[in-house]
Short mmCIF file of C-alpha atoms in Angstrom, two decimals:
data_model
loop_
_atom_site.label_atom_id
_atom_site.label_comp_id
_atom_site.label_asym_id
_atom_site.label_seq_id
_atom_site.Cartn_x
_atom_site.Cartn_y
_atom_site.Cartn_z
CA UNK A 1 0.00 0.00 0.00
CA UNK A 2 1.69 3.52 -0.59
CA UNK A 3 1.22 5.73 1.84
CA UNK A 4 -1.91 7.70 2.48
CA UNK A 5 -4.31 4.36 1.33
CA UNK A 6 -6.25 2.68 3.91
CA UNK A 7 -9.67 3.81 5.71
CA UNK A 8 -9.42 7.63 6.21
CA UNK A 9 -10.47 8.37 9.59
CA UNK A 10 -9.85 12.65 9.39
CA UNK A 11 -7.89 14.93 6.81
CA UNK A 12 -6.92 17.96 7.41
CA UNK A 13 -7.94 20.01 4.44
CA UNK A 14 -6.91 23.62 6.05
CA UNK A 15 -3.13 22.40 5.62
CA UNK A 16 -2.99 22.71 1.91
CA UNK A 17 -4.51 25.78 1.88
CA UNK A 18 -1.67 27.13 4.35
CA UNK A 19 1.11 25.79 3.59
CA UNK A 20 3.63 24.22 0.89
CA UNK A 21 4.06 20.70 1.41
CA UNK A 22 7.26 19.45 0.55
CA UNK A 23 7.59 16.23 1.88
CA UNK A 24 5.58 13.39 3.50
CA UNK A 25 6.08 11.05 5.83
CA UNK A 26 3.80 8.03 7.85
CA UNK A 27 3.65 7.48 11.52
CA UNK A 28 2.02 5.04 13.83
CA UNK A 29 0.10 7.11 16.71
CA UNK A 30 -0.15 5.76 20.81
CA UNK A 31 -3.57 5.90 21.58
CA UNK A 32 -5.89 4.33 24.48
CA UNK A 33 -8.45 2.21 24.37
CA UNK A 34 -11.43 4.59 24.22
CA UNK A 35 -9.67 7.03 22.02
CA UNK A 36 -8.97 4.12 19.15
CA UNK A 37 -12.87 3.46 19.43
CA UNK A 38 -13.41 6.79 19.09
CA UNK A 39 -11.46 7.29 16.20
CA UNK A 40 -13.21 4.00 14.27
CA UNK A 41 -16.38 6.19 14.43
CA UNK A 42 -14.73 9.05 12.87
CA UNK A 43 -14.55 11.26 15.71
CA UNK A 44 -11.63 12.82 15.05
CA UNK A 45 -10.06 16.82 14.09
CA UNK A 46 -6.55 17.52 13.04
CA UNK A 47 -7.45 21.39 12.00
CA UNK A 48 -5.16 22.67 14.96
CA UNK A 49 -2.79 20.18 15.41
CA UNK A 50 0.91 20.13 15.44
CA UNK A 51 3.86 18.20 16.11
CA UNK A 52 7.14 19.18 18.03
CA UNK A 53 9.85 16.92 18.95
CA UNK A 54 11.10 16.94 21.96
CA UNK A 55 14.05 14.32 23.82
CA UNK A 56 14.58 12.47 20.34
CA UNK A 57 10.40 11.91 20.16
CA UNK A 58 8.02 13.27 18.20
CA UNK A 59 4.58 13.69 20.10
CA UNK A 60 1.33 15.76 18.32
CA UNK A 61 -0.55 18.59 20.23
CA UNK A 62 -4.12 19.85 19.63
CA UNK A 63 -5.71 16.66 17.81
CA UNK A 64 -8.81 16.67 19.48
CA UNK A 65 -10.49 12.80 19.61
CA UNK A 66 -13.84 13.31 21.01
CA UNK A 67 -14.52 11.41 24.03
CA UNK A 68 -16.21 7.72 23.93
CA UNK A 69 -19.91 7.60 23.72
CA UNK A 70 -19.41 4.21 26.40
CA UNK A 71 -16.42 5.21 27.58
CA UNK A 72 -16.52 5.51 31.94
CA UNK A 73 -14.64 6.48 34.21
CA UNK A 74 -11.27 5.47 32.48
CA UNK A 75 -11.90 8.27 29.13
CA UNK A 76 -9.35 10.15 27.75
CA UNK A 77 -8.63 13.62 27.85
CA UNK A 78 -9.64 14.88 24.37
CA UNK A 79 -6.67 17.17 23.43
CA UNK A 80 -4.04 15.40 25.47
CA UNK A 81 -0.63 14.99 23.33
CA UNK A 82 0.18 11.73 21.55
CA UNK A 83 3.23 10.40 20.91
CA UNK A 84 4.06 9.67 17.21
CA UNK A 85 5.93 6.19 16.34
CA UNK A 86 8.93 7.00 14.02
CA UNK A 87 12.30 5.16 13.66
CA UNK A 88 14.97 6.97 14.67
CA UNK A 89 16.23 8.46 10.96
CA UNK A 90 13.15 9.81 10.26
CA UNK A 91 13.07 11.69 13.66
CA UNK A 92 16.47 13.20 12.75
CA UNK A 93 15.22 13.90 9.24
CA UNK A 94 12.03 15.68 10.65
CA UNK A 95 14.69 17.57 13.47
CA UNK A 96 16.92 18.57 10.84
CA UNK A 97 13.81 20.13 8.57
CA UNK A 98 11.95 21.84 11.30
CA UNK A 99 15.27 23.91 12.25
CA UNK A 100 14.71 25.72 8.87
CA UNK A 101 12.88 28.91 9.17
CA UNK A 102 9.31 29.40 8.13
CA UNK A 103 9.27 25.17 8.22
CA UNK A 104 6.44 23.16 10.14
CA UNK A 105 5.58 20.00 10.65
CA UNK A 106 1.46 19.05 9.92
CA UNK A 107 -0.35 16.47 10.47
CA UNK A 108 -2.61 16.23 6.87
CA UNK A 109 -4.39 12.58 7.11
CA UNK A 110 -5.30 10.46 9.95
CA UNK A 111 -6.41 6.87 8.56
CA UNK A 112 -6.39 2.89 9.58
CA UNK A 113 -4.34 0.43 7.83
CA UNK A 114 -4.29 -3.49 8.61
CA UNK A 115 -5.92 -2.59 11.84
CA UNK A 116 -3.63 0.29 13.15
CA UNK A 117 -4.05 4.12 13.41
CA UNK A 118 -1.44 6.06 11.35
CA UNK A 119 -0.89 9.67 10.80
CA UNK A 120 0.43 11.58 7.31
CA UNK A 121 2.72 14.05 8.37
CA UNK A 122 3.76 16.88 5.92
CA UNK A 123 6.37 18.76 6.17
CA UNK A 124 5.38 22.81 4.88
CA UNK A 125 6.57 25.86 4.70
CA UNK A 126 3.81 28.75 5.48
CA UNK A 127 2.01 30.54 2.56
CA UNK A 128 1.87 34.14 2.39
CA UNK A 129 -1.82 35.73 1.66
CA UNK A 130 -1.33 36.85 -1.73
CA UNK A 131 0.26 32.76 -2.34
CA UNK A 132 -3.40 32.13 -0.75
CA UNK A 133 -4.95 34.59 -3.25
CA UNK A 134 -3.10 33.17 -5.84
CA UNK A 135 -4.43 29.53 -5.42
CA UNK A 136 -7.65 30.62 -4.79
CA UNK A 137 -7.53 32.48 -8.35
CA UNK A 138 -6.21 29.05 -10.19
CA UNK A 139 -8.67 26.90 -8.46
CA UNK A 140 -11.65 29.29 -9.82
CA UNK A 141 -9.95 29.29 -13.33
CA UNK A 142 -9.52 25.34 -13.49
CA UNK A 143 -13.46 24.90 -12.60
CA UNK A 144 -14.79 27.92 -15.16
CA UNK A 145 -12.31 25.77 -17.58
CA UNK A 146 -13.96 21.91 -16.68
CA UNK A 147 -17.14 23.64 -16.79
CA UNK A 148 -17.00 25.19 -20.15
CA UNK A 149 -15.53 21.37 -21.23
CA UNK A 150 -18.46 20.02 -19.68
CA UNK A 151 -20.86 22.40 -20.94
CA UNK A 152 -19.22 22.00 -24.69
CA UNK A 153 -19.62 18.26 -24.59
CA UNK A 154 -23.19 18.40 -24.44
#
């Protein structure tokens, strides 16, 4: 399977819109009991989330798995931060790109394949507004151009 394929739990749609992604990389993700069972029903948002890596491991902030429905006592915290499952190289790798200025590192896709949660990490650079503007411009133009296609083939 390449990377990305499996069931897609959450995608974070706001990250293409601000930033560049360069590169891409797949994680496993530590999660709890409840929080997995959560995650099967969809329950999940990556629109503020973040990683940082800190003592050689790289942990996400601000994904926000809603609590479970059956869940007791023993639920998670919804916004608590995860750890992220990386070999060691692509830690260094990520360390080495996030000292570069203006760099980030975004969670995109969260997803399930052969039974485990993984994360899609991309690695951006921030987008100016006028870089916004500018996409927003060739997005419109693409659709008035597969509409007039469409509308010609009739």
């Amino acid at each position: 399977m390449a990377k990305g394929d499996g069931k897609v739990i959450a995608q974070n749609k706001k990250a293409t819109f601000d930033y560049f992604i360069e590169e891409t990389i797949e994680a496993g993700i530590v999660l709890l009991g409840t929080e997995i069972k959560s995650a099967r029903k969809g329950k999940v948002q990556l629109v503020d989330a973040f990683v940082r890596i800190r003592n050689g491991e790289a942990w996400i902030s601000n994904m926000h798995i809603a609590p479970y429905e059956q869940g007791n006592i023993f639920n998670h915290e919804p916004t608590r931060v995860r750890k992220l499952l990386l070999h060691k190289k692509q830690i260094n790798e990520l360390i080495g790109v996030s000292k570069v200025q203006g760099s980030n590192i975004i969670p995109l896709k969260m997803y399930l394949k052969d039974g485990y949660a993984k994360v899609l990490l991309g690695v951006g650079k921030g987008k100016k507004n006028y870089d916004k503007r500018q996409d927003l411009k060739q997005k419109d133009a693409k659709r008035e151009i597969d509409r007039a296609l469409k509308d010609r083939s009739r």
